[in-house]
Coordinates of C-alpha atoms in Angstrom, one line a residue:
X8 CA 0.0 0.0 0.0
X9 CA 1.4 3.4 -0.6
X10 CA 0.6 6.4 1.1
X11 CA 1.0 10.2 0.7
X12 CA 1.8 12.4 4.0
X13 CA 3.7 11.2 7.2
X14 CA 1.8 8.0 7.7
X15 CA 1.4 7.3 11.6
X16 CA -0.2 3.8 13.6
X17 CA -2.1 6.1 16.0
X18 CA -2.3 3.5 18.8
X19 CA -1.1 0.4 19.3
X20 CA -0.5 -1.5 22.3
X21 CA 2.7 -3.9 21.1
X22 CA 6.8 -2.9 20.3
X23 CA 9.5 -4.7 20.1
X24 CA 11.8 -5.1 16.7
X25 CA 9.4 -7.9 14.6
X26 CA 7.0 -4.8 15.2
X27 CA 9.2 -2.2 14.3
X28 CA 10.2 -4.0 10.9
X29 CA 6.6 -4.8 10.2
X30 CA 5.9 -0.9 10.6
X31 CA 8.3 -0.3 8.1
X32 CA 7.2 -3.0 5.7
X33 CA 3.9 -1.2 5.4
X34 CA 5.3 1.9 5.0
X35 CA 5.0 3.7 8.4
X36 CA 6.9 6.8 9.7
X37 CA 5.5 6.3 12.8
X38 CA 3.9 4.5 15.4
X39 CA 1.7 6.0 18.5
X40 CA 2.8 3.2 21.5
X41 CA 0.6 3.6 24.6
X42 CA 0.3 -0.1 26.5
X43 CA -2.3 -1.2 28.8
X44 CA -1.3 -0.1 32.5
X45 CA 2.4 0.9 32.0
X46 CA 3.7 4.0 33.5
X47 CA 4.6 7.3 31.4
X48 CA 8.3 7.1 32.1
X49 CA 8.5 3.2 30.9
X50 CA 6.9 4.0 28.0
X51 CA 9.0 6.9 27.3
X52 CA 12.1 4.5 27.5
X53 CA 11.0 2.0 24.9
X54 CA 9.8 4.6 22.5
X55 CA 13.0 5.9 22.8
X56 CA 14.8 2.8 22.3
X57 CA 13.0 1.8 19.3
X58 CA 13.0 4.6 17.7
X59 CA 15.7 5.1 14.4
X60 CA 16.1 7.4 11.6
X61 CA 13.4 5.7 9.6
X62 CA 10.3 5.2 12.6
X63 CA 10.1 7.5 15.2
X64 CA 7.8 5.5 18.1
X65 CA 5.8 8.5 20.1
X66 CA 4.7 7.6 23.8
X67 CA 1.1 7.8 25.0
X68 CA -0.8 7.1 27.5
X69 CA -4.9 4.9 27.1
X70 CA -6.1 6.1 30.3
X71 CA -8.7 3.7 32.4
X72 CA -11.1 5.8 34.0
X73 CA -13.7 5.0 36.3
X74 CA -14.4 1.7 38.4
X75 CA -14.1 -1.7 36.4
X76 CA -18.3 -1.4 35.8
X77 CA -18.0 1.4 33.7
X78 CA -14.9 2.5 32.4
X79 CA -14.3 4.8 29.6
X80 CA -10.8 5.0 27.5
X81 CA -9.2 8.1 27.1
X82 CA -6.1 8.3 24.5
X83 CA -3.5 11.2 25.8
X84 CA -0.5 12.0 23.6
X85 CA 2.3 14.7 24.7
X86 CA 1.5 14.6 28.7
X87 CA 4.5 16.6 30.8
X88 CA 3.8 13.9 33.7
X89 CA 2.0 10.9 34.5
X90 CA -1.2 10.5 34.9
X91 CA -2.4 7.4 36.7
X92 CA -5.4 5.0 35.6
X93 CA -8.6 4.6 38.2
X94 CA -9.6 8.1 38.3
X95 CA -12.7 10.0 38.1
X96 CA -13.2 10.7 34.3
X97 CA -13.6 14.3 35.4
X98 CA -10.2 13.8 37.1
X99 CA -8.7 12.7 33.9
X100 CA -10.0 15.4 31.7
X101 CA -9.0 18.2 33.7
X102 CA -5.4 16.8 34.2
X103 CA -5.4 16.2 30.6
X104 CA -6.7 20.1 29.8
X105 CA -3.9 21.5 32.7
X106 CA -1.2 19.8 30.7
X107 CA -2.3 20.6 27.6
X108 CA -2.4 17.0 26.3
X109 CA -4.0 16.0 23.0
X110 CA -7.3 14.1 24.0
X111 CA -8.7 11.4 21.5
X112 CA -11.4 8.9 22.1
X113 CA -10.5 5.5 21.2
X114 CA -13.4 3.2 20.3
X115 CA -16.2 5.5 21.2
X116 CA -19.4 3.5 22.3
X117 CA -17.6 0.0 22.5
X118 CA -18.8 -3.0 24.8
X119 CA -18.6 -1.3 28.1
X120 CA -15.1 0.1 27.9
X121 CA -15.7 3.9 25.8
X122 CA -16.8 7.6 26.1
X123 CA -20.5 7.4 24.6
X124 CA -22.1 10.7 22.8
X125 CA -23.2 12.1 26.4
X126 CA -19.1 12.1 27.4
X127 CA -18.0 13.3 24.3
X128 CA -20.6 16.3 24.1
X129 CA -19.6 17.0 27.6
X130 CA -16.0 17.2 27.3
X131 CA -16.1 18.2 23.6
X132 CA -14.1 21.5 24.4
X133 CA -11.2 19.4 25.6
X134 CA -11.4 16.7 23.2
X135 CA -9.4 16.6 19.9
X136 CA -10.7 14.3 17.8
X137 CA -12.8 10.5 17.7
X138 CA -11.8 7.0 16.5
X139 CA -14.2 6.4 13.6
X140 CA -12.4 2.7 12.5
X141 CA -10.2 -0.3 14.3
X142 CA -9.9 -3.6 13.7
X143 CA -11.3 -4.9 16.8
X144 CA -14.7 -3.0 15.8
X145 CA -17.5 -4.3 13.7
X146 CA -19.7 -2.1 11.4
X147 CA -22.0 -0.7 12.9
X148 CA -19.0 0.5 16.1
X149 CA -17.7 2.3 13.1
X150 CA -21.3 3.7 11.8
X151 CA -22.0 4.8 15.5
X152 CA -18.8 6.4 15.7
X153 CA -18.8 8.7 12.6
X154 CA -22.3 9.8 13.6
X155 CA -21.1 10.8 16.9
X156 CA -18.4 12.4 15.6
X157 CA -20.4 14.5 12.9
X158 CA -23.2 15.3 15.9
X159 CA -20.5 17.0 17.8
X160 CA -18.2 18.1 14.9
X161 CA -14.7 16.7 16.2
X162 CA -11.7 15.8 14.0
X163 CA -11.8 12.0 13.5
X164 CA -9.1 9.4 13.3
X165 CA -8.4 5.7 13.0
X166 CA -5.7 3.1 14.4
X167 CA -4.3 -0.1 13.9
X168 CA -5.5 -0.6 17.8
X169 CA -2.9 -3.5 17.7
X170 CA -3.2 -6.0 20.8
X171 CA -1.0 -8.3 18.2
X172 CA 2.5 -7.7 16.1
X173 CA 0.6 -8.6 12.6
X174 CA -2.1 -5.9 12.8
X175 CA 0.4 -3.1 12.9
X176 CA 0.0 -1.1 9.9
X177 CA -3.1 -2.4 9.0
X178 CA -4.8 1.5 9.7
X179 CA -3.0 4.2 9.5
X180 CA -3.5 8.3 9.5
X181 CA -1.6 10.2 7.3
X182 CA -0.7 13.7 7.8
X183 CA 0.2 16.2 5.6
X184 CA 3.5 17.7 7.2
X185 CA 5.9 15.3 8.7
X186 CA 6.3 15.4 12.7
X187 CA 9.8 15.8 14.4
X188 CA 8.6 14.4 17.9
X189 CA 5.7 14.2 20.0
X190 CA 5.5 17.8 20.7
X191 CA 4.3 18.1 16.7
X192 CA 2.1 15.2 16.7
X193 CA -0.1 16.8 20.2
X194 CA 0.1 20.2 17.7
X195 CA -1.3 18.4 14.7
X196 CA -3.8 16.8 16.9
X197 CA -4.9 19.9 18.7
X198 CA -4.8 22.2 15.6
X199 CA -6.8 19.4 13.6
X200 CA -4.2 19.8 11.2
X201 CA -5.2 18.5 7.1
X202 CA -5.0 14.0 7.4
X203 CA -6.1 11.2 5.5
X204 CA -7.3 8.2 7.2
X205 CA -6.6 4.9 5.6
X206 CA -6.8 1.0 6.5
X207 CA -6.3 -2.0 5.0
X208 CA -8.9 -4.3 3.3
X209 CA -9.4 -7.6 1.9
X210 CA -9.3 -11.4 3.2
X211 CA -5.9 -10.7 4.9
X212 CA -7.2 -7.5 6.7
X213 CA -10.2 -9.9 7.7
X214 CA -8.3 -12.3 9.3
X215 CA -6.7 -9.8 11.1
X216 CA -9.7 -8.5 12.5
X217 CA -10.6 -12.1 13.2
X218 CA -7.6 -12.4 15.2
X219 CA -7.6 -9.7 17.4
X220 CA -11.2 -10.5 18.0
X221 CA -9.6 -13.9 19.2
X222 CA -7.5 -12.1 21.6
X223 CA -10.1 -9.4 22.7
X224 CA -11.8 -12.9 23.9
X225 CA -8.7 -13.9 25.6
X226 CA -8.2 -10.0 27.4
X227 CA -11.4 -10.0 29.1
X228 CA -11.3 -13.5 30.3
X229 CA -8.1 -15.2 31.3
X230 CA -6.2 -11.7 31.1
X231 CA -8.5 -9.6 33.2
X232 CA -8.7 -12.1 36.3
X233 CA -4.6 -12.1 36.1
X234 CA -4.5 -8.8 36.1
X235 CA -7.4 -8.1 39.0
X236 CA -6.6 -11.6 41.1
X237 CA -2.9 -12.6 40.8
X238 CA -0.7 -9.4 40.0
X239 CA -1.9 -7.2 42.7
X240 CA -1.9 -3.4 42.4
X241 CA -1.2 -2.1 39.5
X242 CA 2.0 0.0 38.6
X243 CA -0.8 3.2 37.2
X244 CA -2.9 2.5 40.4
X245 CA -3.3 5.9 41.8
X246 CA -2.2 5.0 44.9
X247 CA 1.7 4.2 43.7
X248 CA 4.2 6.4 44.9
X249 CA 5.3 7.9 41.7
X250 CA 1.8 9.9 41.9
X251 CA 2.4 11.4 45.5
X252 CA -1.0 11.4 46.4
X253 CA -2.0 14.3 43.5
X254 CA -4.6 12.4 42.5
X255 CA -6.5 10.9 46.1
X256 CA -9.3 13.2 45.6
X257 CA -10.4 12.1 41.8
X258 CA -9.5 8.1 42.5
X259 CA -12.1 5.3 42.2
X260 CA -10.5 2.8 44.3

């Protein structure tokens, strides 16, 4: 596939070098790398270290707010310093407006995991733009989500949303003017700078979609009682040291 613009992954969850060379083979410039409960500075330090002069990895954070019942996802790229999961979504967004973060919405109205229309619309001066397509989505996820997103008029995007190494690249958002670090990609993001979004399609972009479906599965069985009943707290648990008690008054748990 070719693509015009600085083409970017805008979320996945997986890095290591099979996933840096598969970036490449579908023509990436870049990848957006913010893993399920992993602290800011850790992911800083892989970005880093798998970055080269032909991918640049930026760090993000998928913030989980709200008790386990209802959750919603918030994507923040270019935070000055951590913000913890298990926070108030209030909590969240004003931290994320303070630092002047860019604010997307990944999977909006999903399962029980997303901000709905009522979130978005309440937050929509602090929000940058909406996921409109991922893999892990079906149809009418991505019918709901453009509608949302033309109700409240936000910039949209897509992502890979890659729980696995082979859907990386699959989706993709390429922007007009290339981006030096994460400092220009929040910019872009904030100043809905001029994109096009693309992905993937065919049998071999349905199988990937079949797969991380698979692993979706996997995630919220097997994965969530690990996480919840044998690893104990978790490092983004408000309660952690590295978050000297800033956030006590917005935590959930």
């Amino acid at each position: 596939m070719q693509r015009e613009g600085y083409a970017v992954d805008m979320h996945v969850k997986v890095l290591d070098e099979r996933v840096v060379e598969r970036a490449k083979e579908r023509g990436l410039d870049a990848l957006v790398y913010a893993p399920h409960f992993t602290r800011l500075p850790e992911i800083r330090s892989r970005a880093a270290a798998f970055s080269d002069d032909e991918l640049t990895v930026f760090p993000a954070r998928e913030l989980f707010t709200g008790a386990w019942q209802e959750r919603r996802h918030v994507l923040a790229i270019g935070l000055d310093e951590p913000v913890p999961d298990f926070i108030t979504l209030e909590g969240a967004m004003t931290e994320l407006e303070r630092q002047g973060a860019a604010v997307l919405v990944p999977h909006p109205g999903y399962l029980n995991v997303s901000m709905g229309l009522e979130d978005i619309e309440r937050y929509r001066d602090i929000i940058d733009a909406v996921e409109i397509y991922n893999p892990k989505q079906l149809s009418y996820h991505w019918d709901r989500a453009r509608a949302f997103a033309e109700r409240t008029g936000h910039e949209t995007f897509v992502s890979s949303y890659a729980h696995l190494r082979g859907t990386v690249g699959e989706v993709s958002v390429a922007f007009d003017e290339g981006l030096d670090d994460v400092t220009a990609l929040t910019r872009a993001l904030k100043t809905d700078a001029k994109r096009t979004l693309i992905h993937r399609d065919g049998p071999s972009h349905a199988l990937r979609r079949a797969l991380e479906w698979a692993h979706l599965g996997f995630e919220n069985t097997w994965g969530k009682f690990d996480r919840l009943m044998l690893q104990g707290t978790e490092p983004t648990h408000p309660d952690h040291v590295a978050y000297d008690d800033r956030f006590d008054d917005v935590k959930v748990y």
